[in-house]
Tab-separated table of C-alpha atoms in Angstrom:
chain	number	residue	atom	x	y	z
A	20	UNK	CA	103.626	86.943	110.141
A	21	UNK	CA	105.930	88.307	107.410
A	22	UNK	CA	109.347	89.639	108.370
A	23	UNK	CA	108.604	93.263	107.445
A	24	UNK	CA	105.461	93.423	109.556
A	25	UNK	CA	107.252	91.736	112.458
A	26	UNK	CA	110.053	94.319	112.424
A	27	UNK	CA	107.596	97.226	112.238
A	28	UNK	CA	105.917	95.895	115.376
A	29	UNK	CA	109.281	95.536	117.135
A	30	UNK	CA	110.173	99.154	116.331
A	31	UNK	CA	106.727	100.502	117.159
A	32	UNK	CA	106.792	98.967	120.648
A	33	UNK	CA	109.797	101.133	121.495
A	34	UNK	CA	108.209	104.400	120.401
A	35	UNK	CA	106.292	106.843	122.641
A	36	UNK	CA	102.686	107.179	121.488
A	37	UNK	CA	100.734	110.433	121.351
A	38	UNK	CA	97.344	110.702	123.014
A	39	UNK	CA	96.306	112.679	119.909
A	40	UNK	CA	96.752	109.677	117.609
A	41	UNK	CA	93.460	107.991	116.743
A	42	UNK	CA	94.492	104.928	114.721
A	43	UNK	CA	96.364	101.823	115.827
A	44	UNK	CA	99.272	100.185	114.002
A	45	UNK	CA	98.368	98.952	110.470
A	46	UNK	CA	94.774	100.185	110.925
A	47	UNK	CA	94.843	102.873	108.242
A	48	UNK	CA	96.849	104.029	105.234
A	49	UNK	CA	97.749	107.292	107.017
A	50	UNK	CA	98.351	108.222	110.638
A	51	UNK	CA	95.197	109.883	112.018
A	52	UNK	CA	95.597	112.714	114.562
A	53	UNK	CA	93.475	115.265	116.375
A	54	UNK	CA	95.020	118.724	116.668
A	55	UNK	CA	93.194	121.641	118.307
A	56	UNK	CA	89.897	119.921	117.626
A	57	UNK	CA	90.638	119.208	113.967
A	58	UNK	CA	91.344	115.908	112.263
A	59	UNK	CA	94.693	115.616	110.525
A	60	UNK	CA	96.369	112.900	108.504
A	61	UNK	CA	100.062	112.239	108.046
A	62	UNK	CA	101.846	109.969	105.587
A	63	UNK	CA	105.428	109.303	104.551
A	64	UNK	CA	106.535	107.056	101.671
A	65	UNK	CA	109.962	106.230	100.275
A	66	UNK	CA	110.774	105.290	96.682
A	67	UNK	CA	113.957	103.973	95.099
A	68	UNK	CA	115.143	101.796	92.226
A	69	UNK	CA	113.592	98.811	94.036
A	70	UNK	CA	110.118	100.144	93.228
A	71	UNK	CA	110.831	99.548	89.523
A	72	UNK	CA	109.600	102.890	88.206
A	73	UNK	CA	111.131	103.598	84.811
A	74	UNK	CA	113.645	106.466	84.752
A	75	UNK	CA	113.669	107.314	81.039
A	76	UNK	CA	111.039	110.055	81.498
A	77	UNK	CA	111.788	112.235	84.564
A	78	UNK	CA	108.391	113.973	84.458
A	79	UNK	CA	106.617	110.608	84.627
A	80	UNK	CA	108.908	109.419	87.425
A	81	UNK	CA	108.199	112.538	89.482
A	82	UNK	CA	104.464	112.370	88.799
A	83	UNK	CA	104.188	108.708	89.792
A	84	UNK	CA	106.160	109.135	93.028
A	85	UNK	CA	104.015	112.098	94.057
A	86	UNK	CA	100.845	110.116	93.310
A	87	UNK	CA	102.183	107.331	95.529
A	88	UNK	CA	102.869	109.790	98.349
A	89	UNK	CA	99.421	111.393	98.220
A	90	UNK	CA	97.235	108.321	97.661
A	91	UNK	CA	97.415	107.206	101.313
A	92	UNK	CA	95.873	110.517	102.389
A	93	UNK	CA	93.017	110.048	99.924
A	94	UNK	CA	92.487	106.439	101.041
A	95	UNK	CA	92.165	107.601	104.651
A	96	UNK	CA	89.349	110.010	103.845
A	97	UNK	CA	91.360	113.216	103.756
A	98	UNK	CA	92.513	115.986	101.447
A	99	UNK	CA	96.246	116.678	101.068
A	100	UNK	CA	97.232	120.169	102.231
A	101	UNK	CA	101.000	120.259	102.736
A	102	UNK	CA	103.681	118.337	100.875
A	103	UNK	CA	107.378	117.974	101.721
A	104	UNK	CA	110.053	115.664	100.428
A	105	UNK	CA	113.593	114.403	100.758
A	106	UNK	CA	115.118	114.087	97.305
A	107	UNK	CA	118.420	112.307	96.687
A	108	UNK	CA	119.235	112.506	92.974
A	109	UNK	CA	121.579	110.340	90.961
A	110	UNK	CA	124.895	112.110	90.317
A	111	UNK	CA	124.607	111.299	86.616
A	112	UNK	CA	121.285	113.137	86.228
A	113	UNK	CA	121.495	116.454	84.389
A	114	UNK	CA	120.016	119.729	85.590
A	115	UNK	CA	117.387	119.443	82.854
A	116	UNK	CA	116.441	115.932	84.022
A	117	UNK	CA	116.029	117.092	87.640
A	118	UNK	CA	113.975	120.099	86.539
A	119	UNK	CA	111.550	117.813	84.667
A	120	UNK	CA	111.421	115.452	87.654
A	121	UNK	CA	110.471	118.359	89.917
A	122	UNK	CA	107.889	119.530	87.395
A	123	UNK	CA	106.141	116.135	87.530
A	124	UNK	CA	106.023	116.218	91.331
A	125	UNK	CA	104.802	119.815	91.337
A	126	UNK	CA	101.974	119.127	88.896
A	127	UNK	CA	100.519	116.419	91.147
A	128	UNK	CA	100.766	118.702	94.188
A	129	UNK	CA	98.940	121.480	92.309
A	130	UNK	CA	96.193	119.206	90.973
A	131	UNK	CA	95.690	117.721	94.457
A	132	UNK	CA	95.156	121.205	95.893
A	133	UNK	CA	98.171	121.028	98.196
A	134	UNK	CA	101.252	123.219	98.677
A	135	UNK	CA	104.945	122.382	98.842
A	136	UNK	CA	106.570	123.385	102.152
A	137	UNK	CA	110.183	122.289	101.715
A	138	UNK	CA	112.374	119.303	102.485
A	139	UNK	CA	115.899	117.968	102.067
A	140	UNK	CA	118.208	117.394	99.095
A	141	UNK	CA	121.230	115.236	98.341
A	142	UNK	CA	123.323	113.766	95.506
A	143	UNK	CA	124.474	110.144	95.379
A	144	UNK	CA	125.274	107.270	93.027
A	145	UNK	CA	121.740	105.933	93.514
A	146	UNK	CA	118.502	107.885	93.825
A	147	UNK	CA	115.973	107.887	96.667
A	148	UNK	CA	112.809	109.885	97.128
A	149	UNK	CA	110.689	110.305	100.258
A	150	UNK	CA	107.356	112.103	100.069
A	151	UNK	CA	105.764	113.417	103.263
A	152	UNK	CA	102.170	114.665	103.243
A	153	UNK	CA	99.874	116.310	105.785
A	154	UNK	CA	96.173	116.059	105.053
A	155	UNK	CA	92.988	117.435	106.541
A	156	UNK	CA	89.848	115.551	107.514
A	157	UNK	CA	86.586	117.213	106.564
A	158	UNK	CA	84.519	114.565	108.360
A	159	UNK	CA	85.181	110.917	109.201
A	160	UNK	CA	88.402	109.059	108.562
A	161	UNK	CA	88.460	105.781	106.668
A	162	UNK	CA	90.203	102.730	108.095
A	163	UNK	CA	91.308	99.470	106.543
A	164	UNK	CA	88.797	97.740	108.812
A	165	UNK	CA	85.018	97.972	108.771
A	166	UNK	CA	84.065	95.691	105.886
A	167	UNK	CA	80.979	93.547	106.560
A	168	UNK	CA	79.919	90.270	104.998
A	169	UNK	CA	77.703	91.095	102.021
A	170	UNK	CA	79.386	94.404	101.223
A	171	UNK	CA	80.297	94.999	97.603
A	172	UNK	CA	83.963	95.560	96.745
A	173	UNK	CA	84.868	98.387	94.364
A	174	UNK	CA	88.015	99.891	92.867
A	175	UNK	CA	88.533	103.302	91.272
A	176	UNK	CA	90.333	102.164	88.127
A	177	UNK	CA	91.948	99.460	86.056
A	178	UNK	CA	94.127	96.794	87.610
A	179	UNK	CA	97.792	96.258	86.760
A	180	UNK	CA	99.156	99.646	85.749
A	181	UNK	CA	101.928	99.570	88.371
A	182	UNK	CA	102.882	96.015	87.487
A	183	UNK	CA	103.061	97.037	83.835
A	184	UNK	CA	105.495	99.781	84.804
A	185	UNK	CA	107.613	97.233	86.685
A	186	UNK	CA	107.527	94.760	83.787
A	187	UNK	CA	108.685	97.437	81.355
A	188	UNK	CA	111.590	98.150	83.686
A	189	UNK	CA	112.467	94.473	84.137
A	190	UNK	CA	111.981	93.361	80.542
A	191	UNK	CA	112.838	96.601	78.757
A	192	UNK	CA	115.799	94.959	77.023
A	193	UNK	CA	113.492	92.459	75.331
A	194	UNK	CA	113.453	93.658	71.731
A	195	UNK	CA	109.846	92.599	71.158
A	196	UNK	CA	108.668	94.383	74.329
A	197	UNK	CA	110.712	97.463	73.420
A	198	UNK	CA	109.288	97.649	69.910
A	199	UNK	CA	105.692	97.189	71.027
A	200	UNK	CA	105.637	99.361	74.166
A	201	UNK	CA	108.301	102.020	73.666
A	202	UNK	CA	105.788	104.879	73.601
A	203	UNK	CA	103.789	103.959	76.711
A	204	UNK	CA	103.681	106.819	79.229
A	205	UNK	CA	101.833	104.995	82.028
A	206	UNK	CA	101.027	107.903	84.359
A	207	UNK	CA	99.301	106.803	87.561
A	208	UNK	CA	95.908	108.540	88.066
A	209	UNK	CA	95.145	111.065	90.799
A	210	UNK	CA	91.851	110.037	92.439
A	211	UNK	CA	90.918	113.185	94.389
A	212	UNK	CA	87.347	113.475	93.060
A	213	UNK	CA	86.669	109.776	93.534
A	214	UNK	CA	88.022	109.967	97.089
A	215	UNK	CA	85.537	112.713	97.979
A	216	UNK	CA	82.649	110.435	97.074
A	217	UNK	CA	84.154	107.334	98.688
A	218	UNK	CA	84.491	108.980	102.104
A	219	UNK	CA	80.786	109.890	102.050
A	220	UNK	CA	79.569	106.363	101.362
A	221	UNK	CA	82.213	103.758	102.165
A	222	UNK	CA	82.834	101.656	105.281
A	223	UNK	CA	86.570	101.271	104.657
A	224	UNK	CA	89.236	102.033	102.083
A	225	UNK	CA	92.849	101.286	101.194
A	226	UNK	CA	95.073	102.150	98.267
A	227	UNK	CA	96.566	99.429	96.098
A	228	UNK	CA	100.174	100.538	96.485
A	229	UNK	CA	101.236	96.916	97.065
A	230	UNK	CA	98.840	95.498	94.488
A	231	UNK	CA	95.156	94.624	94.524
A	232	UNK	CA	95.539	91.214	96.152
A	233	UNK	CA	97.510	92.579	99.095
A	234	UNK	CA	94.933	95.331	99.613
A	235	UNK	CA	92.109	92.783	99.607
A	236	UNK	CA	93.942	90.520	102.040
A	237	UNK	CA	94.742	93.430	104.387
A	238	UNK	CA	91.144	94.671	104.481
A	239	UNK	CA	90.016	91.081	105.103
A	240	UNK	CA	92.485	90.595	107.948
A	241	UNK	CA	91.615	93.916	109.577
A	242	UNK	CA	87.864	93.356	109.153
A	243	UNK	CA	87.958	89.610	109.928
A	244	UNK	CA	86.227	88.791	106.662
A	245	UNK	CA	86.990	87.096	103.340
A	246	UNK	CA	86.390	87.916	99.701
A	247	UNK	CA	85.070	86.559	96.406
A	248	UNK	CA	86.450	88.400	93.374
A	249	UNK	CA	85.488	88.197	89.702
A	250	UNK	CA	85.308	90.300	86.539
A	251	UNK	CA	88.550	92.170	87.222
A	252	UNK	CA	89.107	95.320	85.090
A	253	UNK	CA	92.656	94.637	83.922
A	254	UNK	CA	94.229	97.538	82.037
A	255	UNK	CA	94.562	96.819	78.311
A	256	UNK	CA	98.298	97.479	78.370
A	257	UNK	CA	98.641	94.834	81.089
A	258	UNK	CA	96.728	92.223	79.124
A	259	UNK	CA	98.768	92.997	76.033
A	260	UNK	CA	102.073	92.811	77.900
A	261	UNK	CA	101.137	89.592	79.710
A	262	UNK	CA	100.333	87.992	76.354
A	263	UNK	CA	103.596	89.267	74.845
A	264	UNK	CA	105.640	87.828	77.725
A	265	UNK	CA	103.545	84.632	77.883
A	266	UNK	CA	102.469	85.318	81.469
A	267	UNK	CA	99.038	84.640	83.040
A	268	UNK	CA	97.006	87.828	83.310
A	269	UNK	CA	96.312	87.123	86.997
A	270	UNK	CA	99.877	88.221	87.698
A	271	UNK	CA	98.538	91.775	87.287
A	272	UNK	CA	96.266	91.071	90.269
A	273	UNK	CA	98.939	89.404	92.424
A	274	UNK	CA	101.986	91.524	91.582
A	275	UNK	CA	103.095	93.950	94.294
A	276	UNK	CA	103.999	96.991	92.198
A	277	UNK	CA	100.620	98.564	92.692
A	278	UNK	CA	98.596	101.024	90.639
A	279	UNK	CA	97.675	103.279	93.620
A	280	UNK	CA	93.960	102.986	92.954
A	281	UNK	CA	91.487	103.129	95.852
A	282	UNK	CA	89.905	99.842	96.935
A	283	UNK	CA	86.794	100.145	99.129
A	284	UNK	CA	83.588	98.447	100.229
A	285	UNK	CA	79.943	99.540	100.151
A	286	UNK	CA	76.972	98.229	102.064
A	287	UNK	CA	74.078	97.079	99.913
A	288	UNK	CA	71.786	99.858	101.123
A	289	UNK	CA	74.345	102.563	100.257
A	290	UNK	CA	75.359	101.175	96.885
A	291	UNK	CA	72.444	102.586	94.889
A	292	UNK	CA	72.931	106.114	96.200
A	293	UNK	CA	76.665	105.901	95.604
A	294	UNK	CA	76.282	104.813	91.985
A	295	UNK	CA	73.663	107.478	91.320
A	296	UNK	CA	75.920	110.221	92.675
A	297	UNK	CA	78.899	108.798	90.784
A	298	UNK	CA	76.902	108.876	87.543
A	299	UNK	CA	75.874	112.474	88.118
A	300	UNK	CA	79.523	113.378	88.645
A	301	UNK	CA	80.621	111.303	85.630
A	302	UNK	CA	82.911	109.226	87.836
A	303	UNK	CA	83.647	105.599	86.969
A	304	UNK	CA	84.081	102.804	89.510
A	305	UNK	CA	84.441	99.048	89.027
A	306	UNK	CA	82.637	96.463	91.124
A	307	UNK	CA	85.037	93.537	91.498
A	308	UNK	CA	83.460	91.293	94.101
A	309	UNK	CA	81.773	90.799	97.428
A	310	UNK	CA	82.891	90.503	101.045
A	311	UNK	CA	82.507	86.940	102.287
A	312	UNK	CA	82.924	85.078	105.567
A	313	UNK	CA	86.431	84.691	107.058
A	314	UNK	CA	88.513	82.073	105.283
A	315	UNK	CA	87.175	82.751	101.792
A	316	UNK	CA	89.818	84.135	99.401
A	317	UNK	CA	88.587	83.273	95.929
A	318	UNK	CA	89.321	84.763	92.520
A	319	UNK	CA	86.843	83.483	89.937
A	320	UNK	CA	88.249	83.335	86.409
A	321	UNK	CA	86.839	81.552	83.345
A	322	UNK	CA	84.412	79.393	85.279
A	323	UNK	CA	86.879	78.262	87.942
A	324	UNK	CA	87.964	79.523	91.322
A	325	UNK	CA	91.535	80.146	92.479
A	326	UNK	CA	91.876	79.728	96.234
A	327	UNK	CA	94.483	82.042	97.776
A	328	UNK	CA	94.272	80.938	101.405
A	329	UNK	CA	97.626	79.129	101.137
A	330	UNK	CA	99.304	81.825	99.019
A	331	UNK	CA	102.285	83.257	100.942
A	332	UNK	CA	104.634	84.709	98.313
A	333	UNK	CA	106.046	88.177	99.001
A	334	UNK	CA	108.206	90.174	96.623
A	335	UNK	CA	110.379	91.536	99.435
A	336	UNK	CA	111.510	87.994	100.256
A	337	UNK	CA	113.367	87.784	96.917
A	338	UNK	CA	116.524	89.654	95.945
A	339	UNK	CA	115.717	89.154	92.257
A	340	UNK	CA	112.194	90.261	91.215
A	341	UNK	CA	112.249	87.770	88.337
A	342	UNK	CA	112.645	84.891	90.818
A	343	UNK	CA	109.553	86.162	92.630
A	344	UNK	CA	107.613	86.394	89.354
A	345	UNK	CA	108.546	82.832	88.443
A	346	UNK	CA	107.175	81.632	91.795
A	347	UNK	CA	103.932	83.544	91.236
A	348	UNK	CA	103.552	82.064	87.757
A	349	UNK	CA	104.182	78.562	89.120
A	350	UNK	CA	101.506	79.090	91.774
A	351	UNK	CA	98.983	80.173	89.143
A	352	UNK	CA	99.821	77.229	86.907
A	353	UNK	CA	99.356	74.782	89.786
A	354	UNK	CA	96.077	76.449	90.764
A	355	UNK	CA	94.826	76.028	87.199
A	356	UNK	CA	95.277	72.251	87.218
């Protein structure tokens, strides 16, 4: 068990549990509650410099943090209704910068159909942002468990956008990277419409806030299954950046700065109806693999399989993100031999 998960369990054991809470620890992206006969969802997420969001565009920073706060509600089968936050701004940020930051957050809240209800504010040498969201369940909730062997695995969008954002933050001083990517906006997508369809058809769902691989492994652990992945829809900017930095493209799959897409499974008998409805609504989804028996963790690339059963690298175990990336690259190089 990783250190973070171990500590969460230690803390959780000390806390009084409500009889209104439906989910167990780690079982879903949001906390699931019943309140006066209605289903509610609650989520809280913190962001800081460690998340490697670029700060040069305050609107983009605000937008991306709000997307990250709301995506867990969507992944759990709900619709966001109320949004609050705790915002600690950097003391060097101007009033104009903070206004644009707030505008980015507000635009996501509006497009998600939610309302802002307040929060807390502070000023410090470093910035921190905590988004807190209450959502409503129209019908069933979605858990991280429930995948069955033979289910197809889908994702709502391209893979690697969050890791691209992190790479631009880490390697922004590289003159070649700066000259080639200086204009990239890299706004994370809001998947409200896709989420509506997913909750009608899917067995389980999780967002890719910690990257696609971690989402796949979590669903597999919770469902007691495995996976076989191929034909990954890497974002073009990710492929371009990986080539520029001489990194294997699979790092976009493994990296833990996620793109906040929705990863979910479909039974074979529900797949046809799902795709038909998606086509009618002009919604695009990507099939990336199939659920396999426990113990299978294969990524198929260029006619060969990479086995991830022994992979145990975690970004939070490294004080320097570049050290973590070097370890990931070394793993991929060894796997390719």
